[in-house]
Amino acid sequence: MTHAEHAVTVEAPVELVWQILLDVRGYAGIFPPTRAVDLLEESERHQLARLHVDVGEEAQSWVSRRDIDAELRVITYQQVETAPIVGRMGGEWRAFALGAERTQLVLTHDFATREPIDGQVAGRYTFEEADRMLHAAVERNSVADLEAVKAESERRVRQPVDAP
Amino acid sequence: MTHAEHAVTVEAPVELVWQILLDVRGYAGIFPPTRAVDLLEESERHQLARLHVDVGEEAQSWVSRRDIDAELRVITYQQVETAPIVGRMGGEWRAFALGAERTQLVLTHDFATREPIDGQVAGRYTFEEADRMLHAAVERNSVADLEAVKAESERRVRQPVDAP
């Protein structure tokens, strides 16, 4: 299992950033590779959602469970059903107040490449290829996802959504 | 100017991590490349220190000013006198409580390579060489410095310093 952490500073209050993180249905409007989100279950403490995402040239989908700790402002996510090369994919979204007007946003990943069957992962990659692809994807997506939440948060500071 | 953020989760309470960050004299015992620290000035709100550090095969030294925000648990550092290839080097150490027993530690850098004189930086590198070296050093040192604070913090949780 590999653990990775990525961080970005957001010029927006933590409560605003937290609301964006909570709104999993809104992800399709924020993260460009995410085409659609089906919310399968929801409570105060959890969400179960199917995400439809463009991965490279391919449309993929997976089911993600999100456990919500509103006090710590941490969402723990875990892919229940994973993408073809992924053995395990989970982690946390964390939002910390950095004074009243800024937020430290952190995204962690705990992941493992899927074990090969007959020497192949997803029927077409060696384990080393799949592992390299997954590490690169986590790195790329971490930066992109943090930037997307930052951009949307800062856009809403400039132009509040409930403004007339 | 390049901005970079690196993060690590520490299995120690935030107040313990914060005390380690504050103790700039202790850095020589925590960060292996740091040979010695001369504390030139100190108040509740700032420190001025000369750090003697091994950079690759070379011994270098620079003066760093640290401004302390104890409420946010942020130390803003700025190299007053920089290393030979560095034009500007500053950033922040940030410590956030992640519940009572864990800490989100973040280290940011805002840096620029020194402008060349007669086409050379520090009398021997092209700007591109120096710039590549500095980016690589920031990446390497960020990971190493965060890991060093994490290791020392977790060591003290296992074996408190004031234990008999």
GROMACS .gro file of C-alpha atoms in nm:
model
  328
    1MET     CA    1   0.000   0.000   0.000
    2THR     CA    2   0.127   0.346  -0.088
    3HIS     CA    3   0.037   0.652   0.118
    4ALA     CA    4   0.050   0.996  -0.043
    5GLU     CA    5  -0.043   1.344   0.080
    6HIS     CA    6  -0.095   1.657  -0.126
    7ALA     CA    7  -0.178   2.005  -0.003
    8VAL     CA    8  -0.292   2.342  -0.129
    9THR     CA    9  -0.379   2.674   0.034
   10VAL     CA   10  -0.723   2.808  -0.055
   11GLU     CA   11  -0.809   3.176  -0.024
   12ALA     CA   12  -1.154   3.105   0.116
   13PRO     CA   13  -1.302   3.037   0.462
   14VAL     CA   14  -1.293   2.675   0.574
   15GLU     CA   15  -1.674   2.647   0.597
   16LEU     CA   16  -1.712   2.737   0.229
   17VAL     CA   17  -1.448   2.483   0.124
   18TRP     CA   18  -1.612   2.220   0.346
   19GLN     CA   19  -1.951   2.272   0.179
   20ILE     CA   20  -1.792   2.216  -0.163
   21LEU     CA   21  -1.625   1.895  -0.043
   22LEU     CA   22  -1.955   1.767   0.100
   23ASP     CA   23  -2.153   1.824  -0.219
   24VAL     CA   24  -2.057   1.507  -0.406
   25ARG     CA   25  -2.337   1.568  -0.661
   26GLY     CA   26  -2.162   1.894  -0.749
   27TYR     CA   27  -1.838   1.713  -0.837
   28ALA     CA   28  -1.938   1.675  -1.200
   29GLY     CA   29  -1.941   2.055  -1.226
   30ILE     CA   30  -1.603   2.100  -1.056
   31PHE     CA   31  -1.376   1.815  -1.165
   32PRO     CA   32  -1.354   1.814  -1.547
   33PRO     CA   33  -1.292   1.436  -1.584
   34THR     CA   34  -1.605   1.359  -1.377
   35ARG     CA   35  -1.901   1.331  -1.615
   36ALA     CA   36  -2.177   1.237  -1.373
   37VAL     CA   37  -2.239   1.131  -1.015
   38ASP     CA   38  -2.523   0.902  -0.900
   39LEU     CA   39  -2.586   0.941  -0.529
   40LEU     CA   40  -2.689   0.592  -0.415
   41GLU     CA   41  -2.719   0.655  -0.038
   42GLU     CA   42  -2.683   0.954   0.190
   43SER     CA   43  -2.696   1.031   0.562
   44GLU     CA   44  -2.544   1.295   0.788
   45ARG     CA   45  -2.245   1.066   0.832
   46HIS     CA   46  -2.197   0.899   0.495
   47GLN     CA   47  -2.254   0.901   0.120
   48LEU     CA   48  -2.242   0.621  -0.133
   49ALA     CA   49  -2.197   0.741  -0.490
   50ARG     CA   50  -2.121   0.604  -0.834
   51LEU     CA   51  -1.880   0.829  -1.021
   52HIS     CA   52  -1.855   0.826  -1.400
   53VAL     CA   53  -1.509   0.952  -1.491
   54ASP     CA   54  -1.301   0.990  -1.808
   55VAL     CA   55  -0.969   0.816  -1.745
   56GLY     CA   56  -0.745   0.897  -2.038
   57GLU     CA   57  -0.952   0.810  -2.345
   58GLU     CA   58  -1.176   0.572  -2.158
   59ALA     CA   59  -1.501   0.618  -1.965
   60GLN     CA   60  -1.480   0.433  -1.633
   61SER     CA   61  -1.704   0.421  -1.331
   62TRP     CA   62  -1.669   0.311  -0.971
   63VAL     CA   63  -1.859   0.327  -0.644
   64SER     CA   64  -1.712   0.533  -0.365
   65ARG     CA   65  -1.816   0.535   0.000
   66ARG     CA   66  -1.754   0.860   0.187
   67ASP     CA   67  -1.764   0.883   0.567
   68ILE     CA   68  -1.811   1.233   0.697
   69ASP     CA   69  -1.655   1.370   1.017
   70ALA     CA   70  -1.803   1.719   1.029
   71GLU     CA   71  -1.626   1.807   1.352
   72LEU     CA   72  -1.276   1.742   1.216
   73ARG     CA   73  -1.386   1.841   0.864
   74VAL     CA   74  -1.253   1.515   0.723
   75ILE     CA   75  -1.418   1.301   0.455
   76THR     CA   76  -1.278   0.949   0.439
   77TYR     CA   77  -1.339   0.795   0.097
   78GLN     CA   78  -1.301   0.438  -0.010
   79GLN     CA   79  -1.368   0.294  -0.353
   80VAL     CA   80  -1.604   0.003  -0.288
   81GLU     CA   81  -1.587  -0.109  -0.646
   82THR     CA   82  -1.262  -0.006  -0.807
   83ALA     CA   83  -1.139   0.087  -1.153
   84PRO     CA   84  -0.980  -0.201  -1.355
   85ILE     CA   85  -0.615  -0.153  -1.253
   86VAL     CA   86  -0.691  -0.055  -0.891
   87GLY     CA   87  -0.672  -0.307  -0.606
   88ARG     CA   88  -0.747  -0.057  -0.334
   89MET     CA   89  -0.812   0.316  -0.339
   90GLY     CA   90  -0.903   0.524  -0.040
   91GLY     CA   91  -0.795   0.830   0.151
   92GLU     CA   92  -0.913   1.152   0.307
   93TRP     CA   93  -1.016   1.502   0.217
   94ARG     CA   94  -0.919   1.731   0.506
   95ALA     CA   95  -0.998   2.101   0.548
   96PHE     CA   96  -0.831   2.313   0.820
   97ALA     CA   97  -0.896   2.675   0.906
   98LEU     CA   98  -0.585   2.887   0.844
   99GLY     CA   99  -0.723   3.197   1.012
  100ALA     CA  100  -1.072   3.321   0.918
  101GLU     CA  101  -1.020   3.371   0.546
  102ARG     CA  102  -0.793   3.089   0.434
  103THR     CA  103  -0.806   2.711   0.433
  104GLN     CA  104  -0.540   2.443   0.431
  105LEU     CA  105  -0.679   2.172   0.207
  106VAL     CA  106  -0.516   1.828   0.214
  107LEU     CA  107  -0.594   1.521   0.005
  108THR     CA  108  -0.450   1.184   0.102
  109HIS     CA  109  -0.445   0.857  -0.090
  110ASP     CA  110  -0.387   0.502   0.031
  111PHE     CA  111  -0.376   0.282  -0.272
  112ALA     CA  112  -0.254  -0.042  -0.422
  113THR     CA  113  -0.242  -0.170  -0.777
  114ARG     CA  114  -0.459  -0.470  -0.852
  115GLU     CA  115  -0.286  -0.807  -0.828
  116PRO     CA  116  -0.222  -0.961  -1.170
  117ILE     CA  117  -0.417  -1.262  -1.295
  118ASP     CA  118  -0.209  -1.490  -1.521
  119GLY     CA  119   0.061  -1.219  -1.510
  120GLN     CA  120  -0.168  -0.943  -1.629
  121VAL     CA  121  -0.361  -0.659  -1.468
  122ALA     CA  122  -0.694  -0.573  -1.626
  123GLY     CA  123  -0.614  -0.831  -1.894
  124ARG     CA  124  -0.351  -0.620  -2.067
  125TYR     CA  125  -0.081  -0.468  -1.845
  126THR     CA  126   0.213  -0.616  -1.659
  127PHE     CA  127   0.200  -0.539  -1.286
  128GLU     CA  128   0.490  -0.291  -1.328
  129GLU     CA  129   0.307  -0.105  -1.607
  130ALA     CA  130  -0.017  -0.089  -1.412
  131ASP     CA  131   0.165   0.018  -1.094
  132ARG     CA  132   0.350   0.295  -1.277
  133MET     CA  133   0.024   0.413  -1.440
  134LEU     CA  134  -0.158   0.419  -1.105
  135HIS     CA  135   0.118   0.612  -0.925
  136ALA     CA  136   0.125   0.867  -1.208
  137ALA     CA  137  -0.255   0.897  -1.207
  138VAL     CA  138  -0.268   0.957  -0.830
  139GLU     CA  139   0.000   1.227  -0.858
  140ARG     CA  140  -0.174   1.395  -1.154
  141ASN     CA  141  -0.524   1.370  -1.009
  142SER     CA  142  -0.419   1.493  -0.665
  143VAL     CA  143  -0.283   1.814  -0.809
  144ALA     CA  144  -0.581   1.855  -1.044
  145ASP     CA  145  -0.845   1.780  -0.777
  146LEU     CA  146  -0.693   2.016  -0.521
  147GLU     CA  147  -0.665   2.290  -0.783
  148ALA     CA  148  -1.027   2.233  -0.887
  149VAL     CA  149  -1.159   2.270  -0.529
  150LYS     CA  150  -0.934   2.573  -0.478
  151ALA     CA  151  -1.056   2.739  -0.801
  152GLU     CA  152  -1.425   2.676  -0.725
  153SER     CA  153  -1.386   2.797  -0.364
  154GLU     CA  154  -1.211   3.116  -0.468
  155ARG     CA  155  -1.467   3.174  -0.746
  156ARG     CA  156  -1.745   3.160  -0.485
  157VAL     CA  157  -1.561   3.408  -0.261
  158ARG     CA  158  -1.552   3.651  -0.553
  159GLN     CA  159  -1.911   3.574  -0.657
  160PRO     CA  160  -2.124   3.416  -0.384
  161VAL     CA  161  -2.368   3.158  -0.526
  162ASP     CA  162  -2.663   3.297  -0.331
  163ALA     CA  163  -2.604   3.652  -0.456
  164PRO     CA  164  -2.905   3.801  -0.639
  165MET     CA  165   0.859   3.271  -0.789
  166THR     CA  166   0.760   2.910  -0.736
  167HIS     CA  167   0.516   2.806  -0.463
  168ALA     CA  168   0.523   2.449  -0.330
  169GLU     CA  169   0.335   2.272  -0.051
  170HIS     CA  170   0.418   1.940   0.110
  171ALA     CA  171   0.226   1.760   0.383
  172VAL     CA  172   0.258   1.472   0.625
  173THR     CA  173   0.040   1.324   0.899
  174VAL     CA  174   0.211   1.298   1.237
  175GLU     CA  175   0.090   1.052   1.503
  176ALA     CA  176   0.142   1.304   1.783
  177PRO     CA  177  -0.062   1.585   1.941
  178VAL     CA  178  -0.030   1.924   1.772
  179GLU     CA  179   0.119   2.091   2.081
  180LEU     CA  180   0.410   1.845   2.084
  181VAL     CA  181   0.478   1.899   1.713
  182TRP     CA  182   0.455   2.275   1.761
  183GLN     CA  183   0.717   2.270   2.037
  184ILE     CA  184   0.957   2.084   1.807
  185LEU     CA  185   0.902   2.337   1.529
  186LEU     CA  186   0.964   2.628   1.768
  187ASP     CA  187   1.293   2.491   1.898
  188VAL     CA  188   1.522   2.610   1.620
  189ARG     CA  189   1.830   2.530   1.832
  190GLY     CA  190   1.716   2.169   1.836
  191TYR     CA  191   1.717   2.151   1.455
  192ALA     CA  192   2.079   2.032   1.446
  193GLY     CA  193   1.966   1.722   1.635
  194ILE     CA  194   1.668   1.654   1.411
  195PHE     CA  195   1.765   1.740   1.054
  196PRO     CA  196   2.076   1.538   0.960
  197PRO     CA  197   2.214   1.792   0.709
  198THR     CA  198   2.200   2.071   0.971
  199ARG     CA  199   2.534   2.074   1.156
  200ALA     CA  200   2.480   2.369   1.389
  201VAL     CA  201   2.244   2.658   1.459
  202ASP     CA  202   2.346   2.996   1.603
  203LEU     CA  203   2.048   3.178   1.752
  204LEU     CA  204   2.120   3.546   1.683
  205GLU     CA  205   1.796   3.699   1.814
  206GLU     CA  206   1.484   3.569   1.983
  207SER     CA  207   1.150   3.703   2.107
  208GLU     CA  208   0.802   3.557   2.160
  209ARG     CA  209   0.723   3.654   1.803
  210HIS     CA  210   1.045   3.594   1.609
  211GLN     CA  211   1.380   3.422   1.583
  212LEU     CA  212   1.687   3.508   1.380
  213ALA     CA  213   1.924   3.216   1.331
  214ARG     CA  214   2.229   3.120   1.129
  215LEU     CA  215   2.205   2.764   1.004
  216HIS     CA  216   2.513   2.564   0.905
  217VAL     CA  217   2.401   2.297   0.661
  218ASP     CA  218   2.565   2.032   0.444
  219VAL     CA  219   2.436   2.083   0.090
  220GLY     CA  220   2.559   1.788  -0.115
  221GLU     CA  221   2.934   1.776  -0.048
  222GLU     CA  222   2.956   2.137   0.056
  223ALA     CA  223   2.913   2.314   0.389
  224GLN     CA  224   2.693   2.620   0.346
  225SER     CA  225   2.537   2.863   0.587
  226TRP     CA  226   2.259   3.119   0.575
  227VAL     CA  227   2.060   3.341   0.807
  228SER     CA  228   1.690   3.271   0.845
  229ARG     CA  229   1.429   3.494   1.006
  230ARG     CA  230   1.131   3.311   1.157
  231ASP     CA  231   0.808   3.490   1.252
  232ILE     CA  232   0.594   3.299   1.498
  233ASP     CA  233   0.214   3.298   1.499
  234ALA     CA  234   0.142   3.083   1.804
  235GLU     CA  235  -0.234   3.118   1.766
  236LEU     CA  236  -0.243   2.974   1.412
  237ARG     CA  237   0.063   2.757   1.484
  238VAL     CA  238   0.240   2.894   1.178
  239ILE     CA  239   0.610   2.982   1.153
  240THR     CA  240   0.689   3.201   0.854
  241TYR     CA  241   1.056   3.170   0.758
  242GLN     CA  242   1.257   3.381   0.523
  243GLN     CA  243   1.624   3.343   0.437
  244VAL     CA  244   1.770   3.688   0.500
  245GLU     CA  245   2.103   3.585   0.357
  246THR     CA  246   2.064   3.308   0.103
  247ALA     CA  247   2.270   3.016  -0.021
  248PRO     CA  248   2.475   3.082  -0.340
  249ILE     CA  249   2.221   2.968  -0.602
  250VAL     CA  250   1.915   3.103  -0.417
  251GLY     CA  251   1.758   3.438  -0.502
  252ARG     CA  252   1.474   3.409  -0.256
  253MET     CA  253   1.372   3.137  -0.014
  254GLY     CA  254   1.084   3.159   0.227
  255GLY     CA  255   0.771   2.978   0.331
  256GLU     CA  256   0.576   2.847   0.624
  257TRP     CA  257   0.569   2.562   0.871
  258ARG     CA  258   0.206   2.495   0.964
  259ALA     CA  259   0.071   2.254   1.227
  260PHE     CA  260  -0.300   2.168   1.251
  261ALA     CA  261  -0.475   1.950   1.508
  262LEU     CA  262  -0.626   1.643   1.342
  263GLY     CA  263  -0.818   1.536   1.649
  264ALA     CA  264  -0.641   1.513   1.986
  265GLU     CA  265  -0.369   1.265   1.894
  266ARG     CA  266  -0.270   1.349   1.536
  267THR     CA  267  -0.128   1.650   1.355
  268GLN     CA  268  -0.142   1.763   0.996
  269LEU     CA  269   0.198   1.912   0.928
  270VAL     CA  270   0.248   2.128   0.618
  271LEU     CA  271   0.565   2.289   0.485
  272THR     CA  272   0.543   2.553   0.213
  273HIS     CA  273   0.819   2.710   0.003
  274ASP     CA  274   0.819   3.028  -0.200
  275PHE     CA  275   1.146   3.043  -0.384
  276ALA     CA  276   1.337   3.178  -0.680
  277THR     CA  277   1.675   3.092  -0.825
  278ARG     CA  278   1.936   3.366  -0.811
  279GLU     CA  279   1.963   3.579  -1.123
  280PRO     CA  280   2.276   3.504  -1.323
  281ILE     CA  281   2.571   3.746  -1.339
  282ASP     CA  282   2.752   3.735  -1.674
  283GLY     CA  283   2.535   3.433  -1.762
  284GLN     CA  284   2.631   3.237  -1.452
  285VAL     CA  285   2.472   3.163  -1.115
  286ALA     CA  286   2.716   3.133  -0.823
  287GLY     CA  287   2.999   3.167  -1.075
  288ARG     CA  288   2.957   2.823  -1.224
  289TYR     CA  289   2.604   2.722  -1.329
  290THR     CA  290   2.379   2.829  -1.612
  291PHE     CA  291   2.046   2.963  -1.487
  292GLU     CA  292   1.871   2.648  -1.611
  293GLU     CA  293   2.114   2.424  -1.423
  294ALA     CA  294   2.081   2.624  -1.102
  295ASP     CA  295   1.702   2.639  -1.137
  296ARG     CA  296   1.677   2.262  -1.185
  297MET     CA  297   1.908   2.203  -0.887
  298LEU     CA  298   1.703   2.433  -0.664
  299HIS     CA  299   1.369   2.277  -0.760
  300ALA     CA  300   1.512   1.930  -0.694
  301ALA     CA  301   1.659   2.043  -0.360
  302VAL     CA  302   1.328   2.191  -0.243
  303GLU     CA  303   1.144   1.870  -0.334
  304ARG     CA  304   1.404   1.650  -0.165
  305ASN     CA  305   1.437   1.867   0.147
  306SER     CA  306   1.062   1.909   0.190
  307VAL     CA  307   1.012   1.535   0.210
  308ALA     CA  308   1.318   1.488   0.433
  309ASP     CA  309   1.232   1.777   0.668
  310LEU     CA  310   0.870   1.668   0.714
  311GLU     CA  311   0.979   1.310   0.777
  312ALA     CA  312   1.238   1.432   1.030
  313VAL     CA  313   0.980   1.630   1.232
  314LYS     CA  314   0.737   1.338   1.209
  315ALA     CA  315   0.999   1.088   1.329
  316GLU     CA  316   1.111   1.308   1.621
  317SER     CA  317   0.749   1.382   1.724
  318GLU     CA  318   0.651   1.016   1.719
  319ARG     CA  319   0.970   0.921   1.905
  320ARG     CA  320   0.872   1.164   2.183
  321VAL     CA  321   0.521   1.018   2.200
  322ARG     CA  322   0.674   0.676   2.258
  323GLN     CA  323   0.939   0.813   2.497
  324PRO     CA  324   0.855   1.152   2.649
  325VAL     CA  325   1.167   1.371   2.691
  326ASP     CA  326   1.083   1.458   3.051
  327ALA     CA  327   1.046   1.095   3.153
  328PRO     CA  328   1.283   0.987   3.432
   0.00000   0.00000   0.00000
